[in-house]
Short mmCIF file of C-alpha atoms in Angstrom, two decimals:
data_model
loop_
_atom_site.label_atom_id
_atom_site.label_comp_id
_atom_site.label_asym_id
_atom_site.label_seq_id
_atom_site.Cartn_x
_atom_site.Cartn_y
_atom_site.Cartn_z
CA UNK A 1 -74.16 56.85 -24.45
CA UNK A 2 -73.20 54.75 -21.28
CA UNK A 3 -70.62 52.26 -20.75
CA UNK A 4 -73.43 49.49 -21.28
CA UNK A 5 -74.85 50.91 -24.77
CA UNK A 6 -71.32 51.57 -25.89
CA UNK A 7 -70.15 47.73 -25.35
CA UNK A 8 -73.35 46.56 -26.82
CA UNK A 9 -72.72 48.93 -30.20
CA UNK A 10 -69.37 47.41 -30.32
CA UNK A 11 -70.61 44.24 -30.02
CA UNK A 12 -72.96 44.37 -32.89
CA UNK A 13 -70.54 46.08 -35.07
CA UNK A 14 -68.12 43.11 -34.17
CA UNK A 15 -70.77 40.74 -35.09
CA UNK A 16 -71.30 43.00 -38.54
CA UNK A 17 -67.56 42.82 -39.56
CA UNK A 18 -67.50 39.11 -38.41
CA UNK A 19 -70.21 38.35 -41.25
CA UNK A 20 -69.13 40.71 -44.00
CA UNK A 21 -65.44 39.46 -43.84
CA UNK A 22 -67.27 35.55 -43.93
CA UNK A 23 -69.93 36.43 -46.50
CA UNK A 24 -67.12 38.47 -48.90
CA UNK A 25 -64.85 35.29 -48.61
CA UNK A 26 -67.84 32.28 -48.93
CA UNK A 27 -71.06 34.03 -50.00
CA UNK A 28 -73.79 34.34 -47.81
CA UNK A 29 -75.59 30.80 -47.56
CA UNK A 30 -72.16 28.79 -46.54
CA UNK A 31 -71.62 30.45 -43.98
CA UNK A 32 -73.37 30.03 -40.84
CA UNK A 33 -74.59 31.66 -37.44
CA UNK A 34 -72.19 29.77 -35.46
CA UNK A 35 -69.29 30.56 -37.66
CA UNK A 36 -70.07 34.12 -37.22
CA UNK A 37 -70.17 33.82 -33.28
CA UNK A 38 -66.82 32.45 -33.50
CA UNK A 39 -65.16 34.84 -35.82
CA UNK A 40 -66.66 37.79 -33.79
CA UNK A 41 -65.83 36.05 -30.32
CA UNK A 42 -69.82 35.82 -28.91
CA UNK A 43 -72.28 33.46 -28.87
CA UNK A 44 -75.41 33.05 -31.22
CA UNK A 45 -77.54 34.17 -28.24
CA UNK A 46 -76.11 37.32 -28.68
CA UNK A 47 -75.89 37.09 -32.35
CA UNK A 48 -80.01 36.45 -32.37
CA UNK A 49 -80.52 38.96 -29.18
CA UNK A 50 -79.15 41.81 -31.38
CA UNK A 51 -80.40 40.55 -34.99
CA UNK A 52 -83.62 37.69 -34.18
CA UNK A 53 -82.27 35.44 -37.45
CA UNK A 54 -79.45 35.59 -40.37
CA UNK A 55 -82.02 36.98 -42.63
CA UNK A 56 -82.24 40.14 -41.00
CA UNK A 57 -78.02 39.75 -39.89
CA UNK A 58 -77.44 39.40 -43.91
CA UNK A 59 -80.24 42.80 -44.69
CA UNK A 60 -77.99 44.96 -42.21
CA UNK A 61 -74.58 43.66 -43.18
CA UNK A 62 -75.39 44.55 -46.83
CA UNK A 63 -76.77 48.11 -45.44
CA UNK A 64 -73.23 47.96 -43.64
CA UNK A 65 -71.56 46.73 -46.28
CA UNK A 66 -72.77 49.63 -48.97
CA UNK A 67 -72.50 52.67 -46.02
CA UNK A 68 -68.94 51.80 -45.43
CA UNK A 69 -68.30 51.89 -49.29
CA UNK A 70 -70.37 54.82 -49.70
CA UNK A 71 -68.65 56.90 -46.89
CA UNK A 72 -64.91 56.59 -49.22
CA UNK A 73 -66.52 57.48 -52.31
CA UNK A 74 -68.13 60.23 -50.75
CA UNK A 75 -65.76 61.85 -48.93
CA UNK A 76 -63.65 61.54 -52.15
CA UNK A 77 -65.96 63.04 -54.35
CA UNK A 78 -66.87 66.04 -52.27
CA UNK A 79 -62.54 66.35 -52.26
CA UNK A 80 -60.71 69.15 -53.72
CA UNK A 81 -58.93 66.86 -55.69
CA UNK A 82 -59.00 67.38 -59.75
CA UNK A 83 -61.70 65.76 -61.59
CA UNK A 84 -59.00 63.08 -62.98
CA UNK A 85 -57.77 62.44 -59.75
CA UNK A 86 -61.36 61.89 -58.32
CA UNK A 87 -62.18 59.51 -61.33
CA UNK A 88 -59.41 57.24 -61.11
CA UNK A 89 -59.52 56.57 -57.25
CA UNK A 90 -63.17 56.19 -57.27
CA UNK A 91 -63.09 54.01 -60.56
CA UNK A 92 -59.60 52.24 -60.00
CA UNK A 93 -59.86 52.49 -55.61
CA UNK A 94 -59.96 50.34 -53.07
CA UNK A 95 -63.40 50.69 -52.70
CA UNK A 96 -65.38 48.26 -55.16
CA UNK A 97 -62.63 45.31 -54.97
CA UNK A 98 -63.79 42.57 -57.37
CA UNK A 99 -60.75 40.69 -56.67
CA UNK A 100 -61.29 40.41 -53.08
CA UNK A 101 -65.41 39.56 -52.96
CA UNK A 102 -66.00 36.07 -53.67
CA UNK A 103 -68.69 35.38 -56.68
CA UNK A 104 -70.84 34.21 -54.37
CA UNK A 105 -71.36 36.98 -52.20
CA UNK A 106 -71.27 39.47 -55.32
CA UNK A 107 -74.17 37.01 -57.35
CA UNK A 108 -76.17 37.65 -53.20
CA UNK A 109 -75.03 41.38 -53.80
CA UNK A 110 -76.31 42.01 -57.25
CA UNK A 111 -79.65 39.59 -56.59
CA UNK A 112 -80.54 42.35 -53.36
CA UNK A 113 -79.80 44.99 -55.78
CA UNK A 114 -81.75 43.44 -58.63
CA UNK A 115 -84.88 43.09 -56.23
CA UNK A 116 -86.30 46.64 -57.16
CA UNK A 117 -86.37 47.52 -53.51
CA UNK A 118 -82.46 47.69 -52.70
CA UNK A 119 -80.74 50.06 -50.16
CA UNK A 120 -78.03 50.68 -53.04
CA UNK A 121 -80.73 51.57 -55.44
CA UNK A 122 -82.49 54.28 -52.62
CA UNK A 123 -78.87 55.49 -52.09
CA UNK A 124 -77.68 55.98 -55.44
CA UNK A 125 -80.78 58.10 -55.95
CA UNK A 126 -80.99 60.34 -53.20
CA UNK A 127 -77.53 60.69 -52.34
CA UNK A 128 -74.84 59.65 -54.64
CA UNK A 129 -76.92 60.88 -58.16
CA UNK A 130 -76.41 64.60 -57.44
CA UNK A 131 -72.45 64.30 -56.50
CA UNK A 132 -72.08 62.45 -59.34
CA UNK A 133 -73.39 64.95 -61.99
CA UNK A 134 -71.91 67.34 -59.63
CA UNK A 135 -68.22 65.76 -60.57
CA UNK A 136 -69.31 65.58 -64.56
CA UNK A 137 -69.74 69.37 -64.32
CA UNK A 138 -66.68 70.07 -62.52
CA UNK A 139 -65.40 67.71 -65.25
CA UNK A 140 -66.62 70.19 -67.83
CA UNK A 141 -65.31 72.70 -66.17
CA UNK A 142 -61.36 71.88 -65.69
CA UNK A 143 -61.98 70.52 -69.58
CA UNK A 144 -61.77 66.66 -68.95
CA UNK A 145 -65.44 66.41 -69.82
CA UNK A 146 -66.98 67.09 -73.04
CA UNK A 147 -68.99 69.95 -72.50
CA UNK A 148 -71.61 68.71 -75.48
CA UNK A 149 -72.14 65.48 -73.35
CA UNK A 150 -75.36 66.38 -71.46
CA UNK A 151 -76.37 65.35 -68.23
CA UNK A 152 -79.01 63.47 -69.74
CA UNK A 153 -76.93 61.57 -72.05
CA UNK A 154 -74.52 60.71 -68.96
CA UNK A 155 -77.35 59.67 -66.84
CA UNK A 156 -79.13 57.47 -69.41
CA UNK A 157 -75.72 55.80 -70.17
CA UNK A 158 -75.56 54.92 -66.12
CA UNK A 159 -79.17 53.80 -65.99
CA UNK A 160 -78.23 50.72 -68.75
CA UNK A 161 -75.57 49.71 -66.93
CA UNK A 162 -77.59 50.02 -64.02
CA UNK A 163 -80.58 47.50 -65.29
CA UNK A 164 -77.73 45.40 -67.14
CA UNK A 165 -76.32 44.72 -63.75
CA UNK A 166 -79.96 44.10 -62.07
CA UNK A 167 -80.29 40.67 -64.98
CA UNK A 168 -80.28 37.54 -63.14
CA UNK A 169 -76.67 35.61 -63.61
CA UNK A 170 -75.04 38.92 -65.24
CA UNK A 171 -72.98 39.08 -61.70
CA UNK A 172 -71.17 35.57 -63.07
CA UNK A 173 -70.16 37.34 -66.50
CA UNK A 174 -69.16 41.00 -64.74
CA UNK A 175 -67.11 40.21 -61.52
CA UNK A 176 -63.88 38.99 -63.70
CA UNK A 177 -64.12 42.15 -65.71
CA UNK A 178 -65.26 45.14 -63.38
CA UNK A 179 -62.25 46.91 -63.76
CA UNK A 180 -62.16 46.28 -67.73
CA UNK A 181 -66.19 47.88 -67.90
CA UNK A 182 -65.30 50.55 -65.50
CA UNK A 183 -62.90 51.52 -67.92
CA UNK A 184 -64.96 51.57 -70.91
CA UNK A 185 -67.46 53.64 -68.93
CA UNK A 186 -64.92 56.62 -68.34
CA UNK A 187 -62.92 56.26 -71.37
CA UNK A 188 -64.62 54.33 -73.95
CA UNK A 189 -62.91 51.57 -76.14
CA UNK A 190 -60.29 54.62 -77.58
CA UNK A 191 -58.95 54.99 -74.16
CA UNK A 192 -58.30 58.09 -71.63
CA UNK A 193 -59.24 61.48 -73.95
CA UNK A 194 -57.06 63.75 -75.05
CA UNK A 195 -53.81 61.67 -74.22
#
């Protein structure tokens, strides 16, 4: 990559952080083309020369967005860390914060994801599926899992909160209480196992 094609990557990926950091803090329809130019120090020009309109800026920030998310989780998951370590960074970690994300841009979120044709749905399924049953078994293994909890039964239990989340207005009711579901996910309304 030249000098030229490196200055133009950065560029974009300025323009890309510009937007995220606006559309986390406002939500995606407040905030506007020339707010982003400003943030990430270039003018709309360029903002349209690399993107052609906001539609298609918002559709690669939210690819962005989920990537940069997905890269953490992965690279802890495919750790050598125990299973309990591994379950409470990637369920208490910086990676999903709900405090952080304005409703807004989590109700834009969950309505892409809710679509039926969502880059978190097609990423989930080829990628993050298999290292997820892959940390249940090492679970079962190093005895933090119940080993008469099947795959299925763990998988069916992640596909209804999956189509709970896809509802229209359920990202209103969820955001104040991520951390409280993820929770009850891992360790049910008795709390941690075995403690």
């Amino acid at each position: 990559m030249d000098g030229f094609e490196k200055r133009r990557e950065q560029k974009k990926k300025d323009i890309m952080d510009a937007a995220l950091a606006l559309f986390i803090k406002s939500g995606i329809q407040k905030v506007s083309i020339s707010e982003i130019a400003g943030k990430a120090k270039v003018s709309q020009v360029t903002i349209y020369n690399y993107f052609e309109s906001k539609d298609k800026l918002v559709r690669v920030v939210f690819k962005f967005y989920v990537d940069r998310i997905w890269q953490e989780q992965k690279h802890l998951l495919e750790s050598d860390l125990p299973f309990n370590e591994k379950l409470e960074k990637i369920t208490f970690g910086k990676g999903f914060q709900a405090d952080q994300i304005s409703e807004k841009f989590f109700q834009d979120f969950m309505k892409d994801y809710a679509s039926g044709q969502s880059y978190v749905e097609e990423l989930y399924m080829k990628e993050a599926l298999p290292l997820i049953l892959q940390l249940f078994e090492e679970g079962r293994t190093q005895g933090d899992v119940d080993p008469a909890v099947s795959d299925e039964a763990i998988l069916f239990y992640l596909q209804m909160f999956q189509e709970y989340l896809q509802r229209e207005g359920v990202a209103q009711a969820v955001l104040p209480i991520a951390e409280d579901l993820t929770k009850l996910f891992f360790y049910g309304i008795a709390g941690k196992s075995g403690e």
